[in-house]
Coordinates of C-alpha atoms in Angstrom, one line a residue:
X29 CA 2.4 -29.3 -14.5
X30 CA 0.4 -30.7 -11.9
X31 CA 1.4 -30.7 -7.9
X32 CA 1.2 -34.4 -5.8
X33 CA -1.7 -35.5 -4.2
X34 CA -1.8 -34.9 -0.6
X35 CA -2.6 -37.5 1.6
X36 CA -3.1 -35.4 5.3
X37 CA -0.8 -36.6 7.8
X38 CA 0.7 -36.1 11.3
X39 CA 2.5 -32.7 11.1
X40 CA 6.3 -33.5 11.3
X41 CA 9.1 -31.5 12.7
X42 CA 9.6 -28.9 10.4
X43 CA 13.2 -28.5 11.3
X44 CA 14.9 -30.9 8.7
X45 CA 13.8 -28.3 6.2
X46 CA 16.3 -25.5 6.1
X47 CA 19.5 -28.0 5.1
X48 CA 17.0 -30.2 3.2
X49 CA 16.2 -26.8 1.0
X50 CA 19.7 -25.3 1.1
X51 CA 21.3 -28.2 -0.2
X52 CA 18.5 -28.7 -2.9
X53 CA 18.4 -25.0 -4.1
X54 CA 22.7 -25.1 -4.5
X55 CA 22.4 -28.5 -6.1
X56 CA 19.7 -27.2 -8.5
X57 CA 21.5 -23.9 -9.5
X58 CA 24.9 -25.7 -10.4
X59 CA 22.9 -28.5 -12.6
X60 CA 21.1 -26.0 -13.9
X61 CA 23.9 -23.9 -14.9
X62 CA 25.6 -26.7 -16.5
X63 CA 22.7 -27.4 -18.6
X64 CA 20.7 -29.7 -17.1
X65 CA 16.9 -29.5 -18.3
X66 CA 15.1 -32.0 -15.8
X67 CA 14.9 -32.6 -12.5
X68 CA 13.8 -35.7 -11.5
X69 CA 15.3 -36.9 -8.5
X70 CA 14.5 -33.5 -7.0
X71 CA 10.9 -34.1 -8.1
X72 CA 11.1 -37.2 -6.5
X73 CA 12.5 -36.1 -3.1
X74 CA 9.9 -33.3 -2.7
X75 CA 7.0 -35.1 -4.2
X76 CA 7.4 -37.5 -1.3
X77 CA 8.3 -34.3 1.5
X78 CA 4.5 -32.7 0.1
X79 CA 3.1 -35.6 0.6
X80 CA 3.9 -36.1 4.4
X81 CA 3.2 -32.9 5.0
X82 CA -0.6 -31.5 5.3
X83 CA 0.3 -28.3 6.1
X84 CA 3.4 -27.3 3.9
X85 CA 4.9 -24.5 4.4
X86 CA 5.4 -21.8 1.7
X87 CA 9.1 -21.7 0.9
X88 CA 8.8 -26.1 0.2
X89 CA 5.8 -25.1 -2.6
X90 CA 7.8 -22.9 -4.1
X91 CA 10.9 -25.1 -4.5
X92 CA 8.8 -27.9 -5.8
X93 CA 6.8 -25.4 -8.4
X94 CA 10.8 -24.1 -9.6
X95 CA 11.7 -28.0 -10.1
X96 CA 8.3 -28.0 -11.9
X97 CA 8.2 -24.6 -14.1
X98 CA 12.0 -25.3 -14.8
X99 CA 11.5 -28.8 -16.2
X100 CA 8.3 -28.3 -18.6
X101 CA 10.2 -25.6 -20.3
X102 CA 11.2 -27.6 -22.8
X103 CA 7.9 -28.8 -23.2
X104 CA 6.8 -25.4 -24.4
X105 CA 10.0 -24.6 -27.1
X106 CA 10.0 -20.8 -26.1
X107 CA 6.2 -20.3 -26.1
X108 CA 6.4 -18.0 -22.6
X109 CA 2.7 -17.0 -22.6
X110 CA 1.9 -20.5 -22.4
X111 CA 4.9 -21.5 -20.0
X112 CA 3.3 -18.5 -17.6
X113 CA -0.2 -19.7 -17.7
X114 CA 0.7 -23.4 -16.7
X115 CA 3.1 -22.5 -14.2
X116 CA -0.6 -20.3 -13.1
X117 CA -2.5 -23.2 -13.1
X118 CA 0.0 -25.0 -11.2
X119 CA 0.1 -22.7 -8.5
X120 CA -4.0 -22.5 -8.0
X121 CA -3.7 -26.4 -7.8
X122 CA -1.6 -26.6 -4.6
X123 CA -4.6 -25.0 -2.2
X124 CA -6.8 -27.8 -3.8
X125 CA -4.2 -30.0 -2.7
X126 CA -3.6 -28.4 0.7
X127 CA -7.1 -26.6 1.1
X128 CA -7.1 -26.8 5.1
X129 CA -4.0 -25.1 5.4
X130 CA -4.1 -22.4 3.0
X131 CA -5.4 -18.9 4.0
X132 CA -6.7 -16.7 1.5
X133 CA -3.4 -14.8 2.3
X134 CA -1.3 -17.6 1.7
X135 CA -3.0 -18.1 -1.8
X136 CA -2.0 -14.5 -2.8
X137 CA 1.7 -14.9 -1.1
X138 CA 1.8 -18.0 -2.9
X139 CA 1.8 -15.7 -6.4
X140 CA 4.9 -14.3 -6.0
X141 CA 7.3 -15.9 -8.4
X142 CA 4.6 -16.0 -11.2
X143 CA 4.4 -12.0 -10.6
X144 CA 8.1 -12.1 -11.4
X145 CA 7.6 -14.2 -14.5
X146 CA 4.8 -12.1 -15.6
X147 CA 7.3 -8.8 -15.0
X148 CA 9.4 -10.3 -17.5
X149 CA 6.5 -11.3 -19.9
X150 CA 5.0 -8.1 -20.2
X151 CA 7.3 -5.9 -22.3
X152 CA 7.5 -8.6 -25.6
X153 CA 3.9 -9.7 -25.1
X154 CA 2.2 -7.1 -24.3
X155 CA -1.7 -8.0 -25.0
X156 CA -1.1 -11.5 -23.8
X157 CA 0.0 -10.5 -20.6
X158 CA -3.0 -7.9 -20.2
X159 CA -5.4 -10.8 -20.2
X160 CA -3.2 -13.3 -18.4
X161 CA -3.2 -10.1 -15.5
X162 CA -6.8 -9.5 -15.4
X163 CA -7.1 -13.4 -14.7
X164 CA -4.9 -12.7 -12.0
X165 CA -6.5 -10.0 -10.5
X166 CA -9.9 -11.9 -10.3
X167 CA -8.0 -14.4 -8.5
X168 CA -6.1 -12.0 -6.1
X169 CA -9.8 -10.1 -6.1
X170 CA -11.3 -13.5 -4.3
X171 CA -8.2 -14.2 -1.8
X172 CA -6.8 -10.8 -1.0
X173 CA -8.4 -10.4 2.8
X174 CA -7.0 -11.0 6.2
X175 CA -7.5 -14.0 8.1
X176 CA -7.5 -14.1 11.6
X177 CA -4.5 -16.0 12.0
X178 CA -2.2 -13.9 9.5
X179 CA -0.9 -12.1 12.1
X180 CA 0.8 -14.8 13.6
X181 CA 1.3 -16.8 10.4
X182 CA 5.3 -16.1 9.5
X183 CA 6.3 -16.5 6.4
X184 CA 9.5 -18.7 6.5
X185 CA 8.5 -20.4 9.2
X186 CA 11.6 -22.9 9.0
X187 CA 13.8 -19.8 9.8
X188 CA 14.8 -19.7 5.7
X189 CA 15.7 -16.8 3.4
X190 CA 13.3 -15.6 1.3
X191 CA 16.4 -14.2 -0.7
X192 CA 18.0 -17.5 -1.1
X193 CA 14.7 -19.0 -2.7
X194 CA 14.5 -16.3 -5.3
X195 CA 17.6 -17.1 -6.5
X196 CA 16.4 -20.4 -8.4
X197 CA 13.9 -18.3 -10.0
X198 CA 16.1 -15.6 -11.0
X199 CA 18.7 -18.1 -12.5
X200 CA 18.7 -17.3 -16.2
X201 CA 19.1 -13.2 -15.2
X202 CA 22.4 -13.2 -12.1
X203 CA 25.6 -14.6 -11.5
X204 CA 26.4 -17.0 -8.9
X205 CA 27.6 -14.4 -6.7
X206 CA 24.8 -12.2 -6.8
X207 CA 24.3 -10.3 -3.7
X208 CA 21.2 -10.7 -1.5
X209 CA 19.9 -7.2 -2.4
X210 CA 20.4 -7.6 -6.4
X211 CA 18.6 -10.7 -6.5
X212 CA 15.6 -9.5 -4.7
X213 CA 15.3 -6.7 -6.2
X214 CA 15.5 -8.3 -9.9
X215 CA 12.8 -10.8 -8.1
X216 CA 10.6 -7.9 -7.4
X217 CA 11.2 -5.0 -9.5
X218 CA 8.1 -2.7 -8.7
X219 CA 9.0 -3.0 -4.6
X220 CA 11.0 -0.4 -3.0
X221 CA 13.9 -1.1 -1.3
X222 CA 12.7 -0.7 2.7
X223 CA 9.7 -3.4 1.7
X224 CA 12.0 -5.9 0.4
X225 CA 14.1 -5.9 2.9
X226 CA 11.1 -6.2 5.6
X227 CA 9.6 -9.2 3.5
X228 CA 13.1 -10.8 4.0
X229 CA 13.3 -10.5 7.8
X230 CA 12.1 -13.5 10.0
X231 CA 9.7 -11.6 11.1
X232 CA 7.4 -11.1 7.6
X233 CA 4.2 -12.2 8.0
X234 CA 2.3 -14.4 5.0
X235 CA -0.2 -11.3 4.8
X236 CA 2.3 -8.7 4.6
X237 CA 3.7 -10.8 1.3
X238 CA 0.5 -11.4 0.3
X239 CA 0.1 -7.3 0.8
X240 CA 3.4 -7.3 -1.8
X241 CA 2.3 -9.7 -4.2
X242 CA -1.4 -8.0 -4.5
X243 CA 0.8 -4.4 -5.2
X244 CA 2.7 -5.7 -7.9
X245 CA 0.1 -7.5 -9.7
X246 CA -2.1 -3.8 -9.4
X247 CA 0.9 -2.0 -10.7
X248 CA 1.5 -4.0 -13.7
X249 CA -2.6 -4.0 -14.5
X250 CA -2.4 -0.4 -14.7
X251 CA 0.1 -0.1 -16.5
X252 CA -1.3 -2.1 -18.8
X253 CA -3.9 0.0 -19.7
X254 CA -2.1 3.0 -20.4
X255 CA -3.6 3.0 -23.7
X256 CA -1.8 5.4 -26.3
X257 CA -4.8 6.1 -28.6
X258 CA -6.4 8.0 -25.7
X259 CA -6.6 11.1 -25.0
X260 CA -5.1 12.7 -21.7
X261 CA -8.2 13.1 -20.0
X262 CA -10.0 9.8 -21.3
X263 CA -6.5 8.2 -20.2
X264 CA -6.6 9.4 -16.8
X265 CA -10.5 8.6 -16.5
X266 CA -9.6 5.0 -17.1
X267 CA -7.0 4.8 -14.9
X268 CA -8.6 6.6 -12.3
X269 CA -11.6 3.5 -12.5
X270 CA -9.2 0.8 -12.5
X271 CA -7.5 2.3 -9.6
X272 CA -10.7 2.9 -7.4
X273 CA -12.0 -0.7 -8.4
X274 CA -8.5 -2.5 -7.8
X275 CA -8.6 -0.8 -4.4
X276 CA -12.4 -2.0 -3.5
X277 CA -11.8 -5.3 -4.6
X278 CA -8.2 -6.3 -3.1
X279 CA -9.6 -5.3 0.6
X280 CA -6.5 -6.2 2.6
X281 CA -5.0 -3.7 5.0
X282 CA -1.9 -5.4 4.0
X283 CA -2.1 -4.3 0.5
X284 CA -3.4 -1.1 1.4
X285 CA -0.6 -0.7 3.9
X286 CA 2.2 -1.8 1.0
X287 CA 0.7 1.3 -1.6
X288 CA 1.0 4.0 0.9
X289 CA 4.2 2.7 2.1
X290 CA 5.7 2.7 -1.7
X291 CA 3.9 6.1 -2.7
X292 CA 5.9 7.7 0.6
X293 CA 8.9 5.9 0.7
X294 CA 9.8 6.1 -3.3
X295 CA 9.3 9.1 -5.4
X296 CA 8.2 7.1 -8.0
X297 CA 6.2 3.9 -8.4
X298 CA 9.2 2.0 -10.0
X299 CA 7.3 2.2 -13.1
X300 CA 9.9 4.4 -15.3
X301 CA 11.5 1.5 -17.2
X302 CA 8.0 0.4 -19.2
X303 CA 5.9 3.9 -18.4
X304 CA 8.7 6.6 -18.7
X305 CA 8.9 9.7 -16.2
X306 CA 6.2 11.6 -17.5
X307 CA 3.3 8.8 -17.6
X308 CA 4.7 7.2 -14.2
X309 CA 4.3 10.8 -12.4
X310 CA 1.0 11.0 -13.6
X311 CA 0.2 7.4 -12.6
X312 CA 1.7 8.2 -9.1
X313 CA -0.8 11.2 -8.9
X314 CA -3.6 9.1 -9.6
X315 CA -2.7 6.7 -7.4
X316 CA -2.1 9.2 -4.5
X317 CA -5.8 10.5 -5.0
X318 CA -7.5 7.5 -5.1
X319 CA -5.6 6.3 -1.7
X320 CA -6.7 9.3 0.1
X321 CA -10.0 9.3 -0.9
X322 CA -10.4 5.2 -0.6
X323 CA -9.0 4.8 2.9
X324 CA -11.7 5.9 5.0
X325 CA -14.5 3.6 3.5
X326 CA -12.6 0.7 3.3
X327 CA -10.8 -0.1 6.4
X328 CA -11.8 2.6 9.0
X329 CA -15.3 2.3 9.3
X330 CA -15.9 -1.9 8.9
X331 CA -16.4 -3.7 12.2
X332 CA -14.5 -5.0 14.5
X333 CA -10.9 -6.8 14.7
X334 CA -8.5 -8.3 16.6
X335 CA -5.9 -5.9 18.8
X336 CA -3.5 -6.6 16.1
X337 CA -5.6 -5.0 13.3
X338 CA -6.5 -2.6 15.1
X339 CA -2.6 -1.3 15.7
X340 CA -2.3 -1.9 11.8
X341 CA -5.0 0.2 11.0
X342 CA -3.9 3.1 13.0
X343 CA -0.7 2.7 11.4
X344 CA -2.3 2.6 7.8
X345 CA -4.3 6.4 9.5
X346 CA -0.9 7.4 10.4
X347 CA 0.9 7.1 7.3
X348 CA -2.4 8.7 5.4
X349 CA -1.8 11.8 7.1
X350 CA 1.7 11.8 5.7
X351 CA 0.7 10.9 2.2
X352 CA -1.9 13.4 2.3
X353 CA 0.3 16.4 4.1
X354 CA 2.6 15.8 1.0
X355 CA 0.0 16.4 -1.3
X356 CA -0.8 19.1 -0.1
X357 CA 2.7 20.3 0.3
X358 CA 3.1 19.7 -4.0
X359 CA -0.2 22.0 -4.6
X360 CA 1.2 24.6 -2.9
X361 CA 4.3 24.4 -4.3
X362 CA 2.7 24.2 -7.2
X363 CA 0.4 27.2 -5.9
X364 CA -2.8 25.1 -7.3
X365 CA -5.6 27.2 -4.9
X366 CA -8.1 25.1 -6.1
X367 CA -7.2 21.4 -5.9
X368 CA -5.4 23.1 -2.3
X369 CA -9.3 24.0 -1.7
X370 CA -10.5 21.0 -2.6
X371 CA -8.3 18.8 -0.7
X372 CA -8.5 21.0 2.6
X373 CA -12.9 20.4 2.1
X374 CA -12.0 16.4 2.0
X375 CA -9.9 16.5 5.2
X376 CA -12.4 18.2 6.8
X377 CA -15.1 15.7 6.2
X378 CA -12.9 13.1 6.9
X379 CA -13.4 11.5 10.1
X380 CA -9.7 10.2 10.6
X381 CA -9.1 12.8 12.8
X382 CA -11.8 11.4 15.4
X383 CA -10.5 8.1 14.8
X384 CA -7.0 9.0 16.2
X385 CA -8.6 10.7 19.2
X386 CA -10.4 8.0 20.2
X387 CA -7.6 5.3 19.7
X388 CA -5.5 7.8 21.9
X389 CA -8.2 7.7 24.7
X390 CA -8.8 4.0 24.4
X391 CA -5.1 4.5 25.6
X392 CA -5.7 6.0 28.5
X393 CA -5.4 9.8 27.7
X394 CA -7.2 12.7 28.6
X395 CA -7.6 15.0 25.6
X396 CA -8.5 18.7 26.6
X397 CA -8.3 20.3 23.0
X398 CA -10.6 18.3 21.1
X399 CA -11.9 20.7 19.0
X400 CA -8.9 22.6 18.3
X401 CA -7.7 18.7 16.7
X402 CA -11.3 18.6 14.8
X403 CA -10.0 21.6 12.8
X404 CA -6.5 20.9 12.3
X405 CA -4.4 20.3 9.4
X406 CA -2.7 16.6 8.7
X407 CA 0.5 18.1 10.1
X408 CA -0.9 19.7 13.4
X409 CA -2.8 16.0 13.9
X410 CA 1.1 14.8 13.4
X411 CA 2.8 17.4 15.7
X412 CA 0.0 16.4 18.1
X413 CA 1.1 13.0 17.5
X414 CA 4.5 13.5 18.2
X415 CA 4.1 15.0 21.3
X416 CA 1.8 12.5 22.8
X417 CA 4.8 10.3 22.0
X418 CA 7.5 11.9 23.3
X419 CA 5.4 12.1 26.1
X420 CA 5.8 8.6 26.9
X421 CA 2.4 6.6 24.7
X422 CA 3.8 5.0 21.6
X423 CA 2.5 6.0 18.6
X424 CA 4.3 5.1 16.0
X425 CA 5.7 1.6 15.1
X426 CA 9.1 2.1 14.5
X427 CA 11.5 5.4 14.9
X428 CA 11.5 5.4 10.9
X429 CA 8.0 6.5 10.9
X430 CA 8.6 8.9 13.9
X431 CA 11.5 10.9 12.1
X432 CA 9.4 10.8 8.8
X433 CA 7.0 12.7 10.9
X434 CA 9.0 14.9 12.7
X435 CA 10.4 15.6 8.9
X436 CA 6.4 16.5 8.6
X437 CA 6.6 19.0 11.3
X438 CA 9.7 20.6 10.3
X439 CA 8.7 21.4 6.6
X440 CA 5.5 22.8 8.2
X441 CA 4.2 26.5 8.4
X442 CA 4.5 27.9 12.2
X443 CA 0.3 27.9 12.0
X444 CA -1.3 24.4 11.2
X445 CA -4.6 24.9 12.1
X446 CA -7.3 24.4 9.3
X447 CA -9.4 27.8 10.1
X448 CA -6.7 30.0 10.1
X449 CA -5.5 28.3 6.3
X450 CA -8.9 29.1 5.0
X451 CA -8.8 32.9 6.7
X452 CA -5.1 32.9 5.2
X453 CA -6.0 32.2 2.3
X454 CA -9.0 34.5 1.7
X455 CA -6.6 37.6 2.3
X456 CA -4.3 36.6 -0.3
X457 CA -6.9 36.7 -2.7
X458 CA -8.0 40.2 -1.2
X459 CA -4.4 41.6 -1.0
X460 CA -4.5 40.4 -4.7
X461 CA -7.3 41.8 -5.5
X462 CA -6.6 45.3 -3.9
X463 CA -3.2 45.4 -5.6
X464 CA -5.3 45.0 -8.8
X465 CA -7.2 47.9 -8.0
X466 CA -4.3 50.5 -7.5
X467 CA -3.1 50.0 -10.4
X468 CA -6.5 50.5 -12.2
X469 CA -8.5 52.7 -10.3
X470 CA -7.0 56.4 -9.5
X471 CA -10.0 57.8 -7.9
X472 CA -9.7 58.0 -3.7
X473 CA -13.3 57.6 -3.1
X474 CA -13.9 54.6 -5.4
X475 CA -10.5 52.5 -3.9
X476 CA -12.0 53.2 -0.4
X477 CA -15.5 52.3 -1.6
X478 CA -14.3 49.1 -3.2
X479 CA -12.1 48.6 -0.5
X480 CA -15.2 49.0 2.1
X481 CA -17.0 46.2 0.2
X482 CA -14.6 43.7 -0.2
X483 CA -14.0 44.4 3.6
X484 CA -17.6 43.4 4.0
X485 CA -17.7 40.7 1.8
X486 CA -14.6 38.9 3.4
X487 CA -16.2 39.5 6.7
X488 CA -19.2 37.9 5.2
X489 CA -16.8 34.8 4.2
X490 CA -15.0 34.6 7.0
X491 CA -18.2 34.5 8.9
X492 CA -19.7 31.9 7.0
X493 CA -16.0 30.0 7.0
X494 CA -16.4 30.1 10.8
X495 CA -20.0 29.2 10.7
X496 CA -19.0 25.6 8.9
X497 CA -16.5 24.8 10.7
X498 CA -18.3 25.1 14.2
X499 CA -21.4 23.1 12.5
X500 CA -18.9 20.2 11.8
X501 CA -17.2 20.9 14.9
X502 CA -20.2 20.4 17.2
X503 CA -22.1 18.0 15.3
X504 CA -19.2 15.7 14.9
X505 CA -19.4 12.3 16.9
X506 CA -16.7 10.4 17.7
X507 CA -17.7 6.4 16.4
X508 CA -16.8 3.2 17.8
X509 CA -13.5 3.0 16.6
X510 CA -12.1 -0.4 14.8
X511 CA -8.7 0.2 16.0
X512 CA -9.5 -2.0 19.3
X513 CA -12.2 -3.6 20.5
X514 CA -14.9 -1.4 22.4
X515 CA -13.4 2.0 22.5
X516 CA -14.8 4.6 24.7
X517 CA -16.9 1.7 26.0
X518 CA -18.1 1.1 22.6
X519 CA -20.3 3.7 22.6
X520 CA -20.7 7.1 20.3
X521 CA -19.7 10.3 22.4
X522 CA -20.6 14.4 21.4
X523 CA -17.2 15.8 21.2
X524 CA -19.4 18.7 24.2
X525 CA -20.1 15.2 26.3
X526 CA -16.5 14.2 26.6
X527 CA -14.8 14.6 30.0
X528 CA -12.0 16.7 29.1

């Protein structure tokens, strides 16, 4: 399978395209359906369309690569592995052909109906598609990263349906009169249902896709390496690695931005038909841990960007503070004090918190309880959040994301602050502890003794609780903040130097 040879010309009106495809993809399907094996007058036709076209857009290479993949299966005689890997090749060739025009974006996006074939590949050939994937992941490793323009870049630019397209790739599985939602969600079956229907609108960008494609191809390399030989631990070691390493290498905010939207939206990582319940909820927990801890270093604390992707990011910080308030809601319904101690010691080193504050004052606002927000919980930052919103400065992106928080608030304890978790939580263990003692010790003077030093003790603690938390308070400098360009006038500023 090889692509045409593009020869660059003036751009044409892209406006012939939509009935050009329509009537090409409704054509193909009823030929196809009545048997028909080769497609050469369609080959033809869009050979020619390519080749006028030096900047094609992506719904017109991925008709031509279906008339393609759809003729050479013959060629093949059921060998899919092979079939998979040309149509692979195929697809890398187009940005040779095209190489001015394709963003490293549009070279992931461009993935997206060889991630379908592959989700069909993997359950009969399993070790073949393992090695297939990890090619793919190299590939997705080099391209995955924003480009200034992928803001801007739509992706059906000609006003098409992304739904419509996937239909000639889905051929062999639906009806004719599949609806829209079935056939995209056949065409990506490891996507919730809120991101498909986003990456049909008009308004996807090629990023966001690319952001889709880059999640699907890390989903299916995980799982597979769940490797039954292994023990649990060793198991979740592995995974762990290939999680944190998939995460370093695909540095997109789009793909960052698609994980955390699938780990909130979904209670599950659409995983259950090849992992099963038990090894897609651990999967999701690994997941969920490695996004929390990954965020900060990746895209909060790298340069500069455009206003654009600096709104994105604040979104990504947003919806971090939701995945991380439900994990912390899980340990303590699961009443795990320690991973609940643990987590509560990572959010207060992270520095999200003085992120959000200084994207709220690059907004304008005067913020007059700084430190009290320094030593908050993920859902006081969100209440605060919330009210800075209702109080007229948009926060959040769409009223989906401000009822998911609200939801935040709701589910809440009546006191969010993180000092007063840690006190909380220190007189449990001494109520505990006391309750112990009654039953043990009978003696009047030795319960009051005991009681005396554990008094003393927790005093000690609290003290010393206290004593942290006003060292990272007051020590804690608020960075130039990515989300825009020259916050606070670019400059860092002591949290006791702030005009307040």
């Amino acid at each position: 399978m090889q692509p045409p040879i593009c020869k660059p010309r003036s751009q044409s009106d892209l406006g012939f395209l939509k009935p050009l495809l329509s009537d090409s993809i409704k054509q193909l399907l009823a030929q196809y359906r009545r048997g028909r094996t080769h497609f050469s007058d369609f080959d033809s036709i869009f050979t020619r369309v390519l080749h006028d076209l030096p900047e094609p857009p992506l719904e017109l290479v991925w008709f031509y690569s279906a008339i393609r993949f759809h003729s050479s299966k013959l060629d093949f005689q059921g060998d899919s592995v092979g079939l998979t890997s040309s149509f692979f090749q195929l697809l890398l060739s187009f940005p040779v052909s095209f190489s001015d025009s394709f963003s490293g974006a549009k070279r992931v996006a461009l993935l997206s109906p060889l991630v379908y074939q592959l989700s069909r590949l993997v359950n009969t050939r399993r070790k073949d598609a393992l090695s297939l994937v990890d090619d793919i992941v190299s590939y997705v490793s080099m391209y995955c990263v924003e480009d200034p323009g992928d803001e801007e870049d739509l992706l059906m630019v000609s006003g098409f349906s992304f739904s419509d397209l996937a239909r000639v790739w889905i051929v062999d599985e639906v009806e004719e009169d599949c609806r829209v939602e079935d056939c995209l969600e056949i065409f990506m079956p490891f996507v919730s249902e809120r991101l498909r229907q986003e990456m049909d609108s008009e308004s996807c960008s090629v990023g966001y896709l690319a952001g889709i494609v880059a999640s699907q191809v890390f989903l299916l390399s995980l799982w597979l390496r769940f490797d039954s030989e292994l023990s649990r631990s060793e198991l979740r070691k592995n995974l762990r690695e290939s999680v944190l390493q998939m995460i370093s290498e695909f540095h997109s905010c789009y793909f960052f931005d698609v994980i955390l939207k699938m780990l909130l939206l979904e209670p599950c990582l659409h995983l259950t038909s090849l992992l099963g319940q038990e090894d897609e909820a651990t999967l999701t927990e690994i997941v969920t841990e490695a996004v929390i801890e990954s965020v900060e270093k990746l895209f909060l604390n790298s340069g500069n960007g455009t206003l654009e992707r600096g709104l994105h990011l604040k979104n990504i910080a947003i919806n971090w503070l939701f995945l991380f308030d439900n994990a912390m809601t899980s340990l303590r319904r699961n009443k795990d004090q320690e991973e609940i101690s643990r987590y509560m010691n990572m959010f207060s080193d992270s520095r999200i918190p003085c992120h959000l504050i200084n994207w709220v004052i690059s907004q304008g606002e005067v913020i007059s309880d700084a430190d009290t927000l320094l030593d908050s919980t993920p859902a006081s930052i969100i209440e605060w959040l919330v009210s800075l919103e209702e109080q007229g400065l948009r926060v959040f992106d769409c009223d989906h994301s401000k009822n998911y928080a609200k939801t935040v608030i709701h589910r809440s304890r009546p006191d969010l602050s993180l000092e007063a978790t840690l006190v909380e939580q220190q007189e449990e263990f001494d109520q505990d502890a006391d309750m112990a003692d009654d039953q043990v010790v009978s003696s009047i003077s030795i319960l009051s003794s005991g009681t005396r030093k554990r008094k003393e003790e927790r005093l000690d603690k609290e003290g010393e609780t206290k004593g942290k938390l006003f060292k990272y308070r007051h020590n804690t400098k608020f960075q130039p903040f990515v989300f825009s360009d020259g916050l606070v006038n670019g400059t860092e500023v002591e949290v006791s130097d702030m005009e307040l």
